[in-house]
RNA sequence: GCCGCUGUGGCGGAAUUGGCAGACGCGCUGGACUCAAAAUCCAGUUCCUUCACGGGAGUGUGGGUUCGACCCCCACCGGCGGCACCA
C-alpha cells in the first residue's frame, strides 16, 4: 500500500463537506456535447491526402416510441471505432439519418386527420435529441431523411434508371391482398406470416393485381457469388444464399401421349434418377392441365382446382402435410426409356417454383414417396441401398435399373444424364432460383411516388428527369381509396395530368415500399447536398465502400439483399465504383430484459435510455453496453452491472483528480518504471481488441491497468494521458474533461492514439509450468533463453516433482521452452 | 424436418496458435475508515473434502485423437435464430 492510498484516506475526511469536485456527469456531458456541436468537431471533409474510414449504422425508423436501449449498442460500437480511427489518422465518415417513410405515420394520419409529414418530423426531432444526448460523433451536417424531397428525388431517379434498363416492369400478378388492413392494401410476401399481415395480423388473400416489380432475379447469381469476398458473418451469408436458393439441375421434356403439341417441362436436381420416374405431377394452376385432362376426369380435376384455390398458404403448407392430388387421365412419355407415366395434379407442387411441374421419383424422394404410397403408385428403386417399400432412400449409391448409368455414383450419373438429355433434345442443364422478383409497389400515401404517368392512349412514360422530385401532395385529409389503390387516387389535382398536346393522363398512385430509401442511403451521406447527382463521382470514389456496417440481424435478408441489388445496378451504370456496398458487416445482438426475455411493453421489462442518461450519464450507458458482453451476442440487461460501470468511471476520475478538482500530485513526469509493463501490455491489448470490436475484453484490460495504477506511488503523466485516450472512444465526455487537465489541446478527438514499446513487454525471466501426467505440480522461473536440457534438469530437481515421481520410470518428457514441461510416468 | 449459431462458477462473461480453466465486472464474505450508515480502499470467493497443510473432481452428455483438449474428430442432449412440400 503506497502513500497515495494514505493520501486518499486523508482527503476522504473532507469529502463530506466538499464533494463539489466529484465526477458530475450531467455538467460534463452537456458541456462537451455543446463544444462538439459549436465547433463542428466531427465534420468530415473530403481530403484525399488522408486515408478514409466509413463507419455506418443502420439508420433507424423514427418511431413515436423513441429510442430503445438496443439502439445505442450498435451506435456506440461504430462510434468507438470511428473515434479510434480518427486518433489513428483516418479521415472518418460517420453519419446518421432517418428511414422515415413507413406505416405507423400513415396509420396515425388516417386515424387523426393529421399529415404524416408533421408527425414524422416531430418524431425525428425526439430521436435526434435522444441520440445526441449519447454523445455520438456524427457529422450532423450530413444528416439524411428519406422523406425529404431532396433525398427522394434520387430514389425516384434510381427507379427511372431501373425502368430504362428493363429492370422495373408492371405485371398483373398474384399478390397478398389484405382488404381489412388500412382500408385495403397489398403486402409483400415477407410481410405475411401464417396467412396474416406481420403488422396488425389482418387476413391475407391471394388476388391478381397490377403491380410494379423489380427484376432482382436477373442479379441472382451475382448476389450469391459476390458474397464470397465480403467480411460478413457466415450466418448472414448463408441466409442470403438460402433466400436466393440457387439450385442446379436439369430441365427434362416429357411428350404427352396423344397430344402432339403438348410437352411437359419439369425441373429436377436429380436427372440421374430419371429411370426411376414413376409419374408426373403438375401444379393445379399449370397451364397444360385443361388441355390434357381426359373427359372422364374433368369434373374431379375442376373440383380439386377450386378447392386448392380457396386454400390459404397456411393450409397448403404448415397445417396440411397430407398429400393430395387427382389423376388427369393423361400420360407422359419418359424420354429415356419410353415408359408411359401417369400425369397427376397435386398442390405439393408449387406453380411459383421451377416450371410448376415435377417428375416424381418416389423411391428416392420423400414427398414423392408419400404421394405414391397414398395413391398406390409404382415405386421403383434406381439407387442401391435402403428398402424403398419401407422408406425412400435419399443417400448416394450405385445406380441400378438405369441402363447406361448402372453402377455409377450420383455426381457422375447426373452429368452423364445431362449429356444424354442434351444429345437427344430431351432436356438441358438448368439453374433454378427460389428468389422471386421484388414486388415494388404499395397502395399507400406515405412513400416515394413512383414517377410514372399512364396516358389515355395506353402509353406509359416516366416523369422527365428534370421534373424530379415528383413530390407527394400535402394533405391533412387522407382517405382510404377502398379500391385497393393508395389514398393518392383521391387527390384529383395531383393524379390528373395533361401534356402539351392536350393528352390526358393519370399519375401512378402506387408508392414505393419502405425498402426503397434504405437501398441506397449510404451513398447520399458522401455528398448529401448535391442537386445535380445522387452524389459526386469524387465523393463516391473517395468514401466507397462502407468499411463497417453495424445493425440488427433482422435485416439479414431483405434490406441487405435489396441494397446489394441496387448497388450492383448502379455499379453497372458506372455510378458507384464498387461491386458491393458494405465490406464488413457486424450484427449486434439483442439487449434482453433482466429476466432474459426480449424487452417488450407487455412484459414490463423495457429500459428507457433517457432514464439511464439522467441517472448515470451517457458515458456510463455506453461503457456498460460495451462491457456487458460480446457485441454480437444477446445479453440480458442488469441494473447492478450498470451501476458497476458508473463506479468504475468515478474510480478513474478519482485516480487522476483530487478533492480540489486538480490533477493529483502523483501524476508526474517522473517515471519509476513500475507501470511500464502493464501500461504497454494494456496499449497493445486495447488497440487490438477495439480493432476487432472486442470491447468487453479491451475494457477489462483497462480495468486491470487502473487497478495496478491504484497500487502505484507515481503515475507517469504519459501513461495517464494514454489511459484517457484509450477510454475516450467508449466514454468520450469524461475523457474530454480529464484531457483538459493536461492543457495540451482543446479536444482529445484528434490526438494520436497511444503506441506501445515492444521491448517493455519481454521479460528476461519467464515462469514455466511443470506438469506430471498433465497435472500442474509446480512452477519454474527461468531465463527466457534457457535451453531444453537445462530446463529438464531444473524441472527434475524440483522437490515436488521428485516426491511425485518417487523413483518411478519416466516414460516421456516434453519440454516447450518458455511454456511447459510435461513429465509422463 | 433441413441449415446456421451456441452450451464454462451464484450471475454477465475471459482463455489470440492444442499448453496453469474461471481474466475483468456483478454479487457475496471479511478487514480498514466512521459514533453509525453510505461511499471508498484492501483482501478472499468453481465445487467437494479437510481445523489446517493437503487431496479429489470440474468447461452440456458419452466416446476418440494427443505427452497435454473449453479448443480438434465422432455420436447424442438442451437453448437461440433462420428456412420450411423449392423438386
PDB file of N, CA, C and O (backbone and C1' of nucleotides) in Angstrom, chain B residues 2-3 5 11 14 16-17 25 27 29 36-37 39 46 51 57-59 63 72 75 77 83:
ATOM      1  P     C B   2     -33.048 -33.557 -40.258  1.00  0.00           P
ATOM      2  O5'   C B   2     -32.604 -32.361 -41.200  1.00  0.00           O
ATOM      3  C5'   C B   2     -32.458 -32.562 -42.593  1.00  0.00           C
ATOM      4  C4'   C B   2     -32.330 -31.229 -43.296  1.00  0.00           C
ATOM      5  C3'   C B   2     -31.239 -30.318 -42.745  1.00  0.00           C
ATOM      6  O3'   C B   2     -29.958 -30.659 -43.242  1.00  0.00           O
ATOM      7  C1'   C B   2     -33.239 -29.076 -43.009  1.00  0.00           C
ATOM      8  P     C B   3     -28.664 -30.429 -42.296  1.00  0.00           P
ATOM      9  O5'   C B   3     -28.448 -28.861 -42.395  1.00  0.00           O
ATOM     10  C5'   C B   3     -28.087 -28.259 -43.641  1.00  0.00           C
ATOM     11  C4'   C B   3     -28.112 -26.754 -43.499  1.00  0.00           C
ATOM     12  C3'   C B   3     -27.270 -26.177 -42.364  1.00  0.00           C
ATOM     13  O3'   C B   3     -25.896 -26.122 -42.681  1.00  0.00           O
ATOM     14  C1'   C B   3     -29.393 -25.160 -42.332  1.00  0.00           C
ATOM     15  P     C B   5     -21.966 -22.620 -37.922  1.00  0.00           P
ATOM     16  O5'   C B   5     -22.468 -21.853 -36.614  1.00  0.00           O
ATOM     17  C5'   C B   5     -22.248 -20.453 -36.477  1.00  0.00           C
ATOM     18  C4'   C B   5     -23.075 -19.905 -35.336  1.00  0.00           C
ATOM     19  C3'   C B   5     -22.700 -20.392 -33.939  1.00  0.00           C
ATOM     20  O3'   C B   5     -21.558 -19.727 -33.422  1.00  0.00           O
ATOM     21  C1'   C B   5     -25.041 -20.454 -34.172  1.00  0.00           C
ATOM     22  P     C B  11     -25.049 -19.328 -12.235  1.00  0.00           P
ATOM     23  O5'   C B  11     -25.206 -17.770 -12.489  1.00  0.00           O
ATOM     24  C5'   C B  11     -26.491 -17.192 -12.661  1.00  0.00           C
ATOM     25  C4'   C B  11     -26.323 -15.718 -12.960  1.00  0.00           C
ATOM     26  C3'   C B  11     -25.489 -15.398 -14.190  1.00  0.00           C
ATOM     27  O3'   C B  11     -26.211 -15.535 -15.393  1.00  0.00           O
ATOM     28  C1'   C B  11     -24.788 -14.042 -12.402  1.00  0.00           C
ATOM     29  P     A B  14     -16.955 -13.335 -23.800  1.00  0.00           P
ATOM     30  O5'   A B  14     -15.646 -12.983 -23.008  1.00  0.00           O
ATOM     31  C5'   A B  14     -14.723 -13.966 -22.814  1.00  0.00           C
ATOM     32  C4'   A B  14     -13.512 -13.418 -22.162  1.00  0.00           C
ATOM     33  C3'   A B  14     -12.293 -14.180 -22.650  1.00  0.00           C
ATOM     34  O3'   A B  14     -11.700 -13.486 -23.716  1.00  0.00           O
ATOM     35  C1'   A B  14     -12.487 -14.371 -20.294  1.00  0.00           C
ATOM     36  P     U B  16      -7.463 -18.102 -26.678  1.00  0.00           P
ATOM     37  O5'   U B  16      -7.448 -16.878 -27.719  1.00  0.00           O
ATOM     38  C5'   U B  16      -7.880 -17.053 -29.070  1.00  0.00           C
ATOM     39  C4'   U B  16      -6.893 -16.418 -30.022  1.00  0.00           C
ATOM     40  C3'   U B  16      -5.497 -17.048 -30.015  1.00  0.00           C
ATOM     41  O3'   U B  16      -4.977 -17.053 -31.332  1.00  0.00           O
ATOM     42  C1'   U B  16      -5.338 -14.755 -29.534  1.00  0.00           C
ATOM     43  P     U B  17      -5.536 -17.930 -32.472  1.00  0.00           P
ATOM     44  O5'   U B  17      -4.510 -19.137 -32.517  1.00  0.00           O
ATOM     45  C5'   U B  17      -4.642 -20.105 -33.554  1.00  0.00           C
ATOM     46  C4'   U B  17      -3.591 -21.158 -33.357  1.00  0.00           C
ATOM     47  C3'   U B  17      -3.730 -21.921 -32.037  1.00  0.00           C
ATOM     48  O3'   U B  17      -3.518 -23.303 -32.268  1.00  0.00           O
ATOM     49  C1'   U B  17      -1.560 -20.980 -32.224  1.00  0.00           C
ATOM     50  P     G B  25     -12.312  -6.033 -11.612  1.00  0.00           P
ATOM     51  O5'   G B  25     -13.862  -5.976 -11.967  1.00  0.00           O
ATOM     52  C5'   G B  25     -14.398  -4.857 -12.649  1.00  0.00           C
ATOM     53  C4'   G B  25     -15.815  -5.132 -13.060  1.00  0.00           C
ATOM     54  C3'   G B  25     -16.782  -5.471 -11.933  1.00  0.00           C
ATOM     55  O3'   G B  25     -17.203  -4.328 -11.228  1.00  0.00           O
ATOM     56  C1'   G B  25     -17.107  -6.968 -13.715  1.00  0.00           C
ATOM     57  P     G B  27     -22.392  -5.229  -6.789  1.00  0.00           P
ATOM     58  O5'   G B  27     -22.843  -6.670  -6.288  1.00  0.00           O
ATOM     59  C5'   G B  27     -24.211  -7.087  -6.421  1.00  0.00           C
ATOM     60  C4'   G B  27     -24.333  -8.552  -6.049  1.00  0.00           C
ATOM     61  C3'   G B  27     -23.842  -8.915  -4.654  1.00  0.00           C
ATOM     62  O3'   G B  27     -24.825  -8.660  -3.673  1.00  0.00           O
ATOM     63  C1'   G B  27     -22.952 -10.433  -6.224  1.00  0.00           C
ATOM     64  P     U B  29     -22.726 -10.835   2.613  1.00  0.00           P
ATOM     65  O5'   U B  29     -21.330 -11.478   3.010  1.00  0.00           O
ATOM     66  C5'   U B  29     -21.246 -12.825   3.462  1.00  0.00           C
ATOM     67  C4'   U B  29     -19.811 -13.189   3.737  1.00  0.00           C
ATOM     68  C3'   U B  29     -19.038 -12.193   4.600  1.00  0.00           C
ATOM     69  O3'   U B  29     -19.311 -12.344   5.979  1.00  0.00           O
ATOM     70  C1'   U B  29     -17.722 -12.778   2.737  1.00  0.00           C
ATOM     71  P     A B  36     -18.361   3.563  14.622  1.00  0.00           P
ATOM     72  O5'   A B  36     -19.789   3.555  13.919  1.00  0.00           O
ATOM     73  C5'   A B  36     -20.855   2.754  14.452  1.00  0.00           C
ATOM     74  C4'   A B  36     -22.143   3.078  13.757  1.00  0.00           C
ATOM     75  C3'   A B  36     -22.155   2.838  12.239  1.00  0.00           C
ATOM     76  O3'   A B  36     -22.436   1.490  11.936  1.00  0.00           O
ATOM     77  C1'   A B  36     -23.075   4.968  12.735  1.00  0.00           C
ATOM     78  P     A B  37     -21.794   0.814  10.651  1.00  0.00           P
ATOM     79  O5'   A B  37     -22.661   1.466   9.491  1.00  0.00           O
ATOM     80  C5'   A B  37     -24.006   1.027   9.263  1.00  0.00           C
ATOM     81  C4'   A B  37     -24.708   1.982   8.342  1.00  0.00           C
ATOM     82  C3'   A B  37     -24.142   2.089   6.930  1.00  0.00           C
ATOM     83  O3'   A B  37     -24.550   1.020   6.109  1.00  0.00           O
ATOM     84  C1'   A B  37     -24.585   4.242   7.781  1.00  0.00           C
ATOM     85  P     A B  39     -22.612   1.799  -0.593  1.00  0.00           P
ATOM     86  O5'   A B  39     -21.545   2.908  -0.938  1.00  0.00           O
ATOM     87  C5'   A B  39     -21.836   3.926  -1.888  1.00  0.00           C
ATOM     88  C4'   A B  39     -20.759   4.988  -1.862  1.00  0.00           C
ATOM     89  C3'   A B  39     -19.341   4.475  -2.112  1.00  0.00           C
ATOM     90  O3'   A B  39     -19.067   4.314  -3.481  1.00  0.00           O
ATOM     91  C1'   A B  39     -19.350   5.864  -0.205  1.00  0.00           C
ATOM     92  P     U B  46     -12.854 -19.560  -6.268  1.00  0.00           P
ATOM     93  O5'   U B  46     -13.907 -20.454  -7.063  1.00  0.00           O
ATOM     94  C5'   U B  46     -15.126 -19.896  -7.530  1.00  0.00           C
ATOM     95  C4'   U B  46     -15.995 -21.010  -8.055  1.00  0.00           C
ATOM     96  C3'   U B  46     -16.251 -22.118  -7.054  1.00  0.00           C
ATOM     97  O3'   U B  46     -17.369 -21.811  -6.228  1.00  0.00           O
ATOM     98  C1'   U B  46     -15.539 -23.061  -9.111  1.00  0.00           C
ATOM     99  P     C B  51     -12.082 -31.066   9.819  1.00  0.00           P
ATOM    100  O5'   C B  51     -11.501 -29.589   9.749  1.00  0.00           O
ATOM    101  C5'   C B  51     -12.277 -28.472  10.193  1.00  0.00           C
ATOM    102  C4'   C B  51     -11.370 -27.356  10.643  1.00  0.00           C
ATOM    103  C3'   C B  51     -10.276 -26.969   9.661  1.00  0.00           C
ATOM    104  O3'   C B  51     -10.745 -26.001   8.727  1.00  0.00           O
ATOM    105  C1'   C B  51      -9.327 -27.278  11.820  1.00  0.00           C
ATOM    106  P     A B  57      -9.194 -36.615  -9.787  1.00  0.00           P
ATOM    107  O5'   A B  57     -10.601 -35.876  -9.976  1.00  0.00           O
ATOM    108  C5'   A B  57     -11.812 -36.629  -9.938  1.00  0.00           C
ATOM    109  C4'   A B  57     -13.009 -35.703  -9.962  1.00  0.00           C
ATOM    110  C3'   A B  57     -13.127 -34.803 -11.183  1.00  0.00           C
ATOM    111  O3'   A B  57     -13.671 -35.477 -12.310  1.00  0.00           O
ATOM    112  C1'   A B  57     -13.497 -33.525  -9.233  1.00  0.00           C
ATOM    113  P     G B  58     -13.187 -35.031 -13.776  1.00  0.00           P
ATOM    114  O5'   G B  58     -13.784 -33.569 -13.928  1.00  0.00           O
ATOM    115  C5'   G B  58     -15.201 -33.365 -13.924  1.00  0.00           C
ATOM    116  C4'   G B  58     -15.511 -31.899 -13.827  1.00  0.00           C
ATOM    117  C3'   G B  58     -15.021 -31.066 -15.012  1.00  0.00           C
ATOM    118  O3'   G B  58     -15.944 -31.147 -16.077  1.00  0.00           O
ATOM    119  C1'   G B  58     -14.500 -29.970 -12.964  1.00  0.00           C
ATOM    120  P     U B  59     -15.462 -30.840 -17.569  1.00  0.00           P
ATOM    121  O5'   U B  59     -15.830 -29.308 -17.750  1.00  0.00           O
ATOM    122  C5'   U B  59     -17.154 -28.844 -17.429  1.00  0.00           C
ATOM    123  C4'   U B  59     -17.467 -27.603 -18.237  1.00  0.00           C
ATOM    124  C3'   U B  59     -17.568 -27.865 -19.740  1.00  0.00           C
ATOM    125  O3'   U B  59     -18.601 -27.057 -20.266  1.00  0.00           O
ATOM    126  C1'   U B  59     -15.930 -26.220 -19.328  1.00  0.00           C
ATOM    127  P     G B  63     -17.422 -42.360 -21.332  1.00  0.00           P
ATOM    128  O5'   G B  63     -16.960 -42.308 -22.857  1.00  0.00           O
ATOM    129  C5'   G B  63     -16.291 -43.393 -23.420  1.00  0.00           C
ATOM    130  C4'   G B  63     -16.297 -43.333 -24.913  1.00  0.00           C
ATOM    131  C3'   G B  63     -14.956 -43.011 -25.557  1.00  0.00           C
ATOM    132  O3'   G B  63     -14.044 -44.086 -25.518  1.00  0.00           O
ATOM    133  C1'   G B  63     -16.643 -41.790 -26.649  1.00  0.00           C
ATOM    134  P     C B  72     -12.569 -26.516 -31.940  1.00  0.00           P
ATOM    135  O5'   C B  72     -11.803 -27.786 -32.528  1.00  0.00           O
ATOM    136  C5'   C B  72     -10.793 -27.639 -33.517  1.00  0.00           C
ATOM    137  C4'   C B  72     -10.309 -28.994 -33.970  1.00  0.00           C
ATOM    138  C3'   C B  72     -11.403 -30.049 -34.126  1.00  0.00           C
ATOM    139  O3'   C B  72     -12.067 -29.926 -35.370  1.00  0.00           O
ATOM    140  C1'   C B  72      -9.595 -30.969 -32.916  1.00  0.00           C
ATOM    141  P     A B  75     -21.325 -37.761 -36.530  1.00  0.00           P
ATOM    142  O5'   A B  75     -21.986 -38.411 -35.226  1.00  0.00           O
ATOM    143  C5'   A B  75     -22.452 -39.754 -35.259  1.00  0.00           C
ATOM    144  C4'   A B  75     -22.918 -40.165 -33.878  1.00  0.00           C
ATOM    145  C3'   A B  75     -24.026 -39.302 -33.271  1.00  0.00           C
ATOM    146  O3'   A B  75     -25.311 -39.621 -33.781  1.00  0.00           O
ATOM    147  C1'   A B  75     -22.351 -39.677 -31.654  1.00  0.00           C
ATOM    148  P     C B  77     -30.589 -36.574 -29.740  1.00  0.00           P
ATOM    149  O5'   C B  77     -30.454 -35.785 -28.362  1.00  0.00           O
ATOM    150  C5'   C B  77     -30.899 -36.378 -27.135  1.00  0.00           C
ATOM    151  C4'   C B  77     -30.603 -35.447 -25.979  1.00  0.00           C
ATOM    152  C3'   C B  77     -31.136 -34.028 -26.130  1.00  0.00           C
ATOM    153  O3'   C B  77     -32.510 -33.920 -25.814  1.00  0.00           O
ATOM    154  C1'   C B  77     -28.903 -33.929 -25.396  1.00  0.00           C
ATOM    155  P     C B  83     -37.198 -16.794 -42.100  1.00  0.00           P
ATOM    156  O5'   C B  83     -37.052 -18.136 -42.941  1.00  0.00           O
ATOM    157  C5'   C B  83     -36.311 -18.140 -44.161  1.00  0.00           C
ATOM    158  C4'   C B  83     -36.154 -19.542 -44.665  1.00  0.00           C
ATOM    159  C3'   C B  83     -37.439 -20.315 -44.896  1.00  0.00           C
ATOM    160  O3'   C B  83     -38.103 -19.939 -46.093  1.00  0.00           O
ATOM    161  C1'   C B  83     -35.918 -21.705 -43.768  1.00  0.00           C
TER     162        C B  83
END
